[in-house]
mmCIF file of C-alpha atoms and ligand atoms in Angstrom:
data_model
loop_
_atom_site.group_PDB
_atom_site.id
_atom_site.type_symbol
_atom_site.label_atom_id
_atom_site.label_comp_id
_atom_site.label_asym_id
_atom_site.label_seq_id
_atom_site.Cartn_x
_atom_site.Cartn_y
_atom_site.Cartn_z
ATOM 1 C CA UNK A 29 0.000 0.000 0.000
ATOM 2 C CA UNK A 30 2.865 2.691 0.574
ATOM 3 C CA UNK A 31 3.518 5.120 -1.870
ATOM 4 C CA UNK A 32 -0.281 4.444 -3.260
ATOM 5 C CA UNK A 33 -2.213 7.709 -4.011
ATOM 6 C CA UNK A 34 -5.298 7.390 -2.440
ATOM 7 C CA UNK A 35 -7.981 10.071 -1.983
ATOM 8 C CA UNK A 36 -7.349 10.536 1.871
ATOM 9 C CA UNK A 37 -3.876 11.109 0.741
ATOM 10 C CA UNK A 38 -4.714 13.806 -1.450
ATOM 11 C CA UNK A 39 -7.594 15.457 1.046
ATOM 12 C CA UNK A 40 -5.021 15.354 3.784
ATOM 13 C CA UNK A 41 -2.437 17.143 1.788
ATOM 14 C CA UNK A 42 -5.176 19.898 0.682
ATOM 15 C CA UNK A 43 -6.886 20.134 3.775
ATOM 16 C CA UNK A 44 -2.791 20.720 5.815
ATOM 17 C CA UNK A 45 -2.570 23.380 2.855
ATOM 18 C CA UNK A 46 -5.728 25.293 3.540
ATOM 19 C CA UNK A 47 -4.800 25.291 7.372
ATOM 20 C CA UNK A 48 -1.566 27.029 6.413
ATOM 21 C CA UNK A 49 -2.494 28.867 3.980
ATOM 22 C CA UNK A 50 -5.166 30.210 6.477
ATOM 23 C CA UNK A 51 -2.589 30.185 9.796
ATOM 24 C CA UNK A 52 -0.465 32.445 7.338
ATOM 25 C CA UNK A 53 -3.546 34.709 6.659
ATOM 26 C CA UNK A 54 -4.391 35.356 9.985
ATOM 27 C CA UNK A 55 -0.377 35.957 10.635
ATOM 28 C CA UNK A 56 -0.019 33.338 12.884
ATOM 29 C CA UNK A 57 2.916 31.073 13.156
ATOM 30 C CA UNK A 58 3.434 27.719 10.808
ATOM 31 C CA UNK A 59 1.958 24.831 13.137
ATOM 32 C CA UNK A 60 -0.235 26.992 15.460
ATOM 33 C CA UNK A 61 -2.815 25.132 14.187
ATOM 34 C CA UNK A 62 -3.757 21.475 14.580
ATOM 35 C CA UNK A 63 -5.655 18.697 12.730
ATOM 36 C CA UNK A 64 -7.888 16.471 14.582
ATOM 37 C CA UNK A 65 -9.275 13.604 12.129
ATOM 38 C CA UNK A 66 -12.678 12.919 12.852
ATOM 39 C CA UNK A 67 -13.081 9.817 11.927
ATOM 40 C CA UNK A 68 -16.501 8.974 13.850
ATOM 41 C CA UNK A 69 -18.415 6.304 11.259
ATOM 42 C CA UNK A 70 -15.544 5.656 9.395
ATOM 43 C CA UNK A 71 -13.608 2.074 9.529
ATOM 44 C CA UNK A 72 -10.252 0.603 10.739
ATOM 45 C CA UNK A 73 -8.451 0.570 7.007
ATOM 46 C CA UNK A 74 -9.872 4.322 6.257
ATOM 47 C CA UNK A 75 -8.192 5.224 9.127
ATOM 48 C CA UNK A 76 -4.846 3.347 8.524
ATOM 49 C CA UNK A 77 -4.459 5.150 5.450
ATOM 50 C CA UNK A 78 -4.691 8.469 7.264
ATOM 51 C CA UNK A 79 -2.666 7.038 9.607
ATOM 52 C CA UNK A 80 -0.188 5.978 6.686
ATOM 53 C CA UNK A 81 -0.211 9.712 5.244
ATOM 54 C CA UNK A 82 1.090 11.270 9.108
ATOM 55 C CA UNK A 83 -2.451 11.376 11.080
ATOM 56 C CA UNK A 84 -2.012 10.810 14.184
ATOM 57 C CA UNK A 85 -4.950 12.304 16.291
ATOM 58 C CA UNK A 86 -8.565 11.204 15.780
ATOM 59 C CA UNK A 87 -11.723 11.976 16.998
ATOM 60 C CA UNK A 88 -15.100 10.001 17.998
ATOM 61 C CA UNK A 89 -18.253 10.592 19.296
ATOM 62 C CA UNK A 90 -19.380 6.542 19.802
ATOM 63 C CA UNK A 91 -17.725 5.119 22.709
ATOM 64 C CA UNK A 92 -18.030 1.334 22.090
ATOM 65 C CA UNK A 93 -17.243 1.649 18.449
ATOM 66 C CA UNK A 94 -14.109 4.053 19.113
ATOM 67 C CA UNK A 95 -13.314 1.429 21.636
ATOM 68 C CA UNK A 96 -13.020 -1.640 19.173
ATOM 69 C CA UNK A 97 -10.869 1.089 16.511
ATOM 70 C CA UNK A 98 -8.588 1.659 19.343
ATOM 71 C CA UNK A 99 -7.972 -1.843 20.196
ATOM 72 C CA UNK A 100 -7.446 -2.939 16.705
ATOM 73 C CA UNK A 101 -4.936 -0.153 16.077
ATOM 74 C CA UNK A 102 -3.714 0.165 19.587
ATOM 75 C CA UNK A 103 -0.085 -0.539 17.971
ATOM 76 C CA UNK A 104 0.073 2.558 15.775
ATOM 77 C CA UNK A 105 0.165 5.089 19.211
ATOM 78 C CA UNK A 106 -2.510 7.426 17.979
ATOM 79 C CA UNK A 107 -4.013 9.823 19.825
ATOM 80 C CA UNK A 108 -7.843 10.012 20.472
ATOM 81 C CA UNK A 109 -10.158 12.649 21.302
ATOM 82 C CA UNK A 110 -13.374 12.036 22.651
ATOM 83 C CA UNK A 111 -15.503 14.474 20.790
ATOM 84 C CA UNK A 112 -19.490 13.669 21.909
ATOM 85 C CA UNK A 113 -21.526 14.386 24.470
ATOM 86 C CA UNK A 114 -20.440 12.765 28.000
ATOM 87 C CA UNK A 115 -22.701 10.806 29.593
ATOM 88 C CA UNK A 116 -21.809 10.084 33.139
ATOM 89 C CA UNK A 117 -22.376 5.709 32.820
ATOM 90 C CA UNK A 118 -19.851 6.287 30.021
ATOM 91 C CA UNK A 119 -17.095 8.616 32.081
ATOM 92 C CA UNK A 120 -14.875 5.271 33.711
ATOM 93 C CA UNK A 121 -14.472 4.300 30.036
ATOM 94 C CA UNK A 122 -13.867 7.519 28.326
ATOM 95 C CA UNK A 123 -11.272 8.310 31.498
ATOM 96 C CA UNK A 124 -9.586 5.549 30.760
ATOM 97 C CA UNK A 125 -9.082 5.110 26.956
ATOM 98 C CA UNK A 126 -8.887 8.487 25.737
ATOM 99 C CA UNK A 127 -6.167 10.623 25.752
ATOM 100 C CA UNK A 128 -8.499 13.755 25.430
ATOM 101 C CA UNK A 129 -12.138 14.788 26.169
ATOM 102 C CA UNK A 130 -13.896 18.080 24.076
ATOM 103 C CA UNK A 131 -17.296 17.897 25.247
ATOM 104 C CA UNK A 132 -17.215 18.617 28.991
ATOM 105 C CA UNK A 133 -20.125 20.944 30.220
ATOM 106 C CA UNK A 134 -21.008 20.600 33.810
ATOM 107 C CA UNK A 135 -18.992 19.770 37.381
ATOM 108 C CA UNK A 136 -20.394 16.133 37.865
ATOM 109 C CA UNK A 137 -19.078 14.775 34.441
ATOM 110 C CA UNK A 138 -15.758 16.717 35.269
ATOM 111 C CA UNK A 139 -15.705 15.282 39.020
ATOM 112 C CA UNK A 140 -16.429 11.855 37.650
ATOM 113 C CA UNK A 141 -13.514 11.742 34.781
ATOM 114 C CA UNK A 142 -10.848 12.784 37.066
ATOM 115 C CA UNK A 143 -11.586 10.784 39.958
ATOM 116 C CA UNK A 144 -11.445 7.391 36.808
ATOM 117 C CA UNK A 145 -8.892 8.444 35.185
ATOM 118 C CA UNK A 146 -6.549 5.957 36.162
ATOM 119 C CA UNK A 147 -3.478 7.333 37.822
ATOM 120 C CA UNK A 148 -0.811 5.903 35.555
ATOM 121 C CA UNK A 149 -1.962 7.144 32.566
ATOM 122 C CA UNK A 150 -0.863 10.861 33.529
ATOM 123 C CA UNK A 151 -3.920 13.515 33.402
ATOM 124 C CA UNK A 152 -7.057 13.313 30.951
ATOM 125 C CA UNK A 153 -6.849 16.512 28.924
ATOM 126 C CA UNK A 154 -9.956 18.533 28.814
ATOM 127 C CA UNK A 155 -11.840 21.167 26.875
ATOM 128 C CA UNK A 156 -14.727 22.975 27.919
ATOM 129 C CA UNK A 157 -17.706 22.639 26.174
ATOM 130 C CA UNK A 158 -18.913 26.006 25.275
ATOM 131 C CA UNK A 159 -22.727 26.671 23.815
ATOM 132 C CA UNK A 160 -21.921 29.889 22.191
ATOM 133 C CA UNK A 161 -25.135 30.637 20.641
ATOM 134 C CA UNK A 162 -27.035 29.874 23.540
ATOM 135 C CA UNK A 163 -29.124 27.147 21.726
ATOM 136 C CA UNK A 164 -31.693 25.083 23.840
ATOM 137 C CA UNK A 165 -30.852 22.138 21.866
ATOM 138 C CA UNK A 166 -27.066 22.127 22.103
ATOM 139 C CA UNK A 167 -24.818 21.048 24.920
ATOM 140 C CA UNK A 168 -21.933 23.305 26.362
ATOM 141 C CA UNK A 169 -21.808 25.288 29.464
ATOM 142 C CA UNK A 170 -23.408 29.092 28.671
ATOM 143 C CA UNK A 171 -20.066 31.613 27.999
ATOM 144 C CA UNK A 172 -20.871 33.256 31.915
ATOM 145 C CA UNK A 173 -20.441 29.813 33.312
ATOM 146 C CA UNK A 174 -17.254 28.972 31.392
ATOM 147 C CA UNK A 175 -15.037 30.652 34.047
ATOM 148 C CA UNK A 176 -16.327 28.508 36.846
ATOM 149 C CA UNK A 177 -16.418 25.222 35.098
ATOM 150 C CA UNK A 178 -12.740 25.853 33.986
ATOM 151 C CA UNK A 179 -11.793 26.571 37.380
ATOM 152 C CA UNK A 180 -13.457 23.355 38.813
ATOM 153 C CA UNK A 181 -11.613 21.187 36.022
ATOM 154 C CA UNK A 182 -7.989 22.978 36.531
ATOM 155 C CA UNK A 183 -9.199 21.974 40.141
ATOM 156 C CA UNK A 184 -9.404 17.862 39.855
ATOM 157 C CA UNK A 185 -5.759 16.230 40.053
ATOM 158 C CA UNK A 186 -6.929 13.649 37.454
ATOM 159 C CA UNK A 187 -7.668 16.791 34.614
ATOM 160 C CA UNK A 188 -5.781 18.603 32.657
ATOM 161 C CA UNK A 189 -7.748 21.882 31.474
ATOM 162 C CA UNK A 190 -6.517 22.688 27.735
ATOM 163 C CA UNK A 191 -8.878 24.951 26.367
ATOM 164 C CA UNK A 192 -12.624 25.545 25.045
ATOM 165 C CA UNK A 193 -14.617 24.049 22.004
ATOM 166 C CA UNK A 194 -17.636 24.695 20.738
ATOM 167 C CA UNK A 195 -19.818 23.783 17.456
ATOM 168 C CA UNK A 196 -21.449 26.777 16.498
ATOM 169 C CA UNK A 197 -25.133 27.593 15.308
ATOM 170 C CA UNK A 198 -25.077 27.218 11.217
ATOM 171 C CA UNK A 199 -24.971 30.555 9.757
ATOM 172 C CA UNK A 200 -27.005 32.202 7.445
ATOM 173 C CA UNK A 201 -24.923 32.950 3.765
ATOM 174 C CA UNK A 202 -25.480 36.478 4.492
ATOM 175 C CA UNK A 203 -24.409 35.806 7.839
ATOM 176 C CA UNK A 204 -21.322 36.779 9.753
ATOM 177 C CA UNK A 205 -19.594 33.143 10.102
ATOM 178 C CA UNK A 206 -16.723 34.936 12.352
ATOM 179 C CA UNK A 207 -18.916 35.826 14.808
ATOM 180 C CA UNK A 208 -19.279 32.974 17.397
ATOM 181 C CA UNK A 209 -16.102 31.836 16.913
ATOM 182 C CA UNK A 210 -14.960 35.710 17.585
ATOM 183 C CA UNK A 211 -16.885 35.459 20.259
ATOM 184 C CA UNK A 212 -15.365 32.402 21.705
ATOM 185 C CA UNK A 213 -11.448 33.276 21.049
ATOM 186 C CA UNK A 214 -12.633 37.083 23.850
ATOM 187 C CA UNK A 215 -14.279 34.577 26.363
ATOM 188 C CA UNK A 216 -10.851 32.240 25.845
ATOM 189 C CA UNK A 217 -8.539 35.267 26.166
ATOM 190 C CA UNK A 218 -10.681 36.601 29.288
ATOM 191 C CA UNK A 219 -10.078 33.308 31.144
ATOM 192 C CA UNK A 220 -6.260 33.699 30.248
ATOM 193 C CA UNK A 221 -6.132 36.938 31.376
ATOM 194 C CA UNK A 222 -8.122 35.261 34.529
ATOM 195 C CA UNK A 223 -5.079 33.383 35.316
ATOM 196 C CA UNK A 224 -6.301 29.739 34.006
ATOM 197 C CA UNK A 225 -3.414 28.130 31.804
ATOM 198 C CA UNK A 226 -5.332 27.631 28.537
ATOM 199 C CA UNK A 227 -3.580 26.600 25.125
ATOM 200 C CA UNK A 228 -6.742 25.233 23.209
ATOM 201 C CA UNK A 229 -9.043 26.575 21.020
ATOM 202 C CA UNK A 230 -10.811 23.943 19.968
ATOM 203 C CA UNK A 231 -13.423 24.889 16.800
ATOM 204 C CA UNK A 232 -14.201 24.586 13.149
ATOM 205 C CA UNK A 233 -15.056 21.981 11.158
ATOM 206 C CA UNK A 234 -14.997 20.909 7.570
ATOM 207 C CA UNK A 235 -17.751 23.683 5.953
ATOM 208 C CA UNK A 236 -16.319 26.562 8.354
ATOM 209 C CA UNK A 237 -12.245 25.507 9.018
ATOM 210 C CA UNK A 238 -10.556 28.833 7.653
ATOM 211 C CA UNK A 239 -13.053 30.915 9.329
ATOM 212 C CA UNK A 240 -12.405 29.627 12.525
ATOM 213 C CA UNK A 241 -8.702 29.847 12.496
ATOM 214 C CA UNK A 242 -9.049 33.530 11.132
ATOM 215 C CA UNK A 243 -10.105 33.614 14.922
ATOM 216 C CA UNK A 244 -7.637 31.762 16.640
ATOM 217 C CA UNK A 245 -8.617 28.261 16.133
ATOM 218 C CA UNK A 246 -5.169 26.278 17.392
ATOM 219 C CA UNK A 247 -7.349 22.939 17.050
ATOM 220 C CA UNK A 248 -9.920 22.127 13.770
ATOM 221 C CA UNK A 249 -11.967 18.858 13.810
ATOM 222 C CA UNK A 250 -12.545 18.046 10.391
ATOM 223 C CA UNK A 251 -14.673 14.642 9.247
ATOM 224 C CA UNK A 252 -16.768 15.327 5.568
ATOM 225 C CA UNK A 253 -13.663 17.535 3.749
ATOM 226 C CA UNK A 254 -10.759 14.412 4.798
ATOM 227 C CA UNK A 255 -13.121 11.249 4.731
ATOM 228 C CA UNK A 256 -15.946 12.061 2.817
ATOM 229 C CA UNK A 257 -19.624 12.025 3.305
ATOM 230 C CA UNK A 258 -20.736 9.990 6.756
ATOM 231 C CA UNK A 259 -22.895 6.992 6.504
ATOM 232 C CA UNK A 260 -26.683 8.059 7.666
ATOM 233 C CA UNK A 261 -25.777 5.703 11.011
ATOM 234 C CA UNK A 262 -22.409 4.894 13.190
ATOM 235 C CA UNK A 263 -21.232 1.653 12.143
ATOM 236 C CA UNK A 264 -21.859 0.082 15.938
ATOM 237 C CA UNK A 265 -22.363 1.690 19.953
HETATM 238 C C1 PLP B 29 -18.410 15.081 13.290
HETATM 239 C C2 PLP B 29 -17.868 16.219 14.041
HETATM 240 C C3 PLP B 29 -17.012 17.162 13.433
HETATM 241 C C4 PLP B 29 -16.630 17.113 11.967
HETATM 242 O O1 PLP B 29 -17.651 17.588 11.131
HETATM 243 P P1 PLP B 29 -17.405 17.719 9.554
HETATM 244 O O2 PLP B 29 -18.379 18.753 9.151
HETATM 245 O O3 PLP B 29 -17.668 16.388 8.963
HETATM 246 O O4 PLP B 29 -15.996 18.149 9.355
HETATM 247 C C5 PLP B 29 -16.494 18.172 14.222
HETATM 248 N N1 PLP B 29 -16.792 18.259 15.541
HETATM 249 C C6 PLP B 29 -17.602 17.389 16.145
HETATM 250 C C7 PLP B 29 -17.886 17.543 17.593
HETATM 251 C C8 PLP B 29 -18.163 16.348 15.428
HETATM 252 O O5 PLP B 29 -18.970 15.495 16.053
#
């Protein structure tokens, strides 16, 4: 298979072009900016040949089928990200296979992944869930409550506090798309200024990636643009 063209090959090579080419834009530094491949619905050999082309960080939202991904490529040391919504029967398994969590929102799932996150495995690292649009349907902690749930997190010995991420409301065409992710990168910069050790800004995704770097993005989660379109379902859990 090495040396083989495929077309994750070629979307991984445009997609690390458009983050530079936008990191460069925005005047930031070459490799401010990193990719997490989400690879949520997608199988073991799709991501082997990311893995193949210099991916090493995924992302999933399904913990029993990221569970049986990570076990049959648990000799390729990748790094996963547990993107989805955290429920708190599913915390001693997150705490303990992951190597990051994005979608923390509230104390008790916090309290409950640093107390299981087993010891030798060094701190979980966490962002903060952040519901920037104030949406009823969406998780994430509202932007005045950031401050306190970041403090509680840099708080448990079992957490490492990174950052924030948030999946904003879709944007009208004649919309401002900078907006809620301008938005985010003030409330990030507040907390720094706050005193919390931040160094992730996790946000953007495949339809909004440039945008979101434009305001700081140092993390993008990109699925559709690298993999293609997802099956309708999750292939298991
Ligand atoms: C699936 C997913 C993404 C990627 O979305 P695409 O539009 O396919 O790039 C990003 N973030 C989260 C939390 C996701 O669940």
């Amino acid at each position: 298979m090495t040396g083989k063209k495929t077309h994750i090959a070629e979307n991984l090579a445009q997609i690390r072009a458009r983050i530079a080419q936008a990191s460069a834009a925005a005047g930031r530094a070459p490799g401010t900016v990193r990719l997490l491949a989400m690879s949520k619905t997608f199988d073991v050999e799709t991501i082997r040949d990311a893995v193949r082309n210099g991916q090493r960080a995924f992302g999933e939202n399904y913990l029993s089928e990221a569970v049986k991904k990570m076990d049959a490529l648990a000799d390729c040391g990748l790094e996963w990200h547990f993107t989805g919504p955290v429920q708190s029967n599913k915390t001693r398994e997150i705490a303990s296979r992951f190597d990051w969590v994005h979608g923390v929102d509230r104390d008790r799932i916090a309290r409950r992944l640093g107390e299981q996150r087993p010891a030798s495995l060094g701190p979980l690292n966490v962002c903060v869930q952040v519901n920037i649009d104030g949406e009823a349907s969406k998780s994430g902690v509202a932007p005045g409550d950031a401050a306190a749930l970041c403090e509680f997190v840099a708080a448990q010995p079992g957490l490492r506090l990174r950052g924030l991420m948030t999946i904003p409301a879709r944007v009208a065409p004649e919309g401002d798309a900078r907006r809620p992710y301008r938005r985010l990168r003030e409330l990030y910069e507040s907390l720094i200024e706050r005193g919390l050790e931040l160094d992730t800004l996790s946000a953007g995704m495949s339809g909004d990636f440039e945008v979101a770097i434009a305001e700081g993005a140092t993390l993008v989660r990109i699925g559709t643009a690298l993999f293609g379109t997802r099956p309708a379902k999750p292939v298991s859990g």
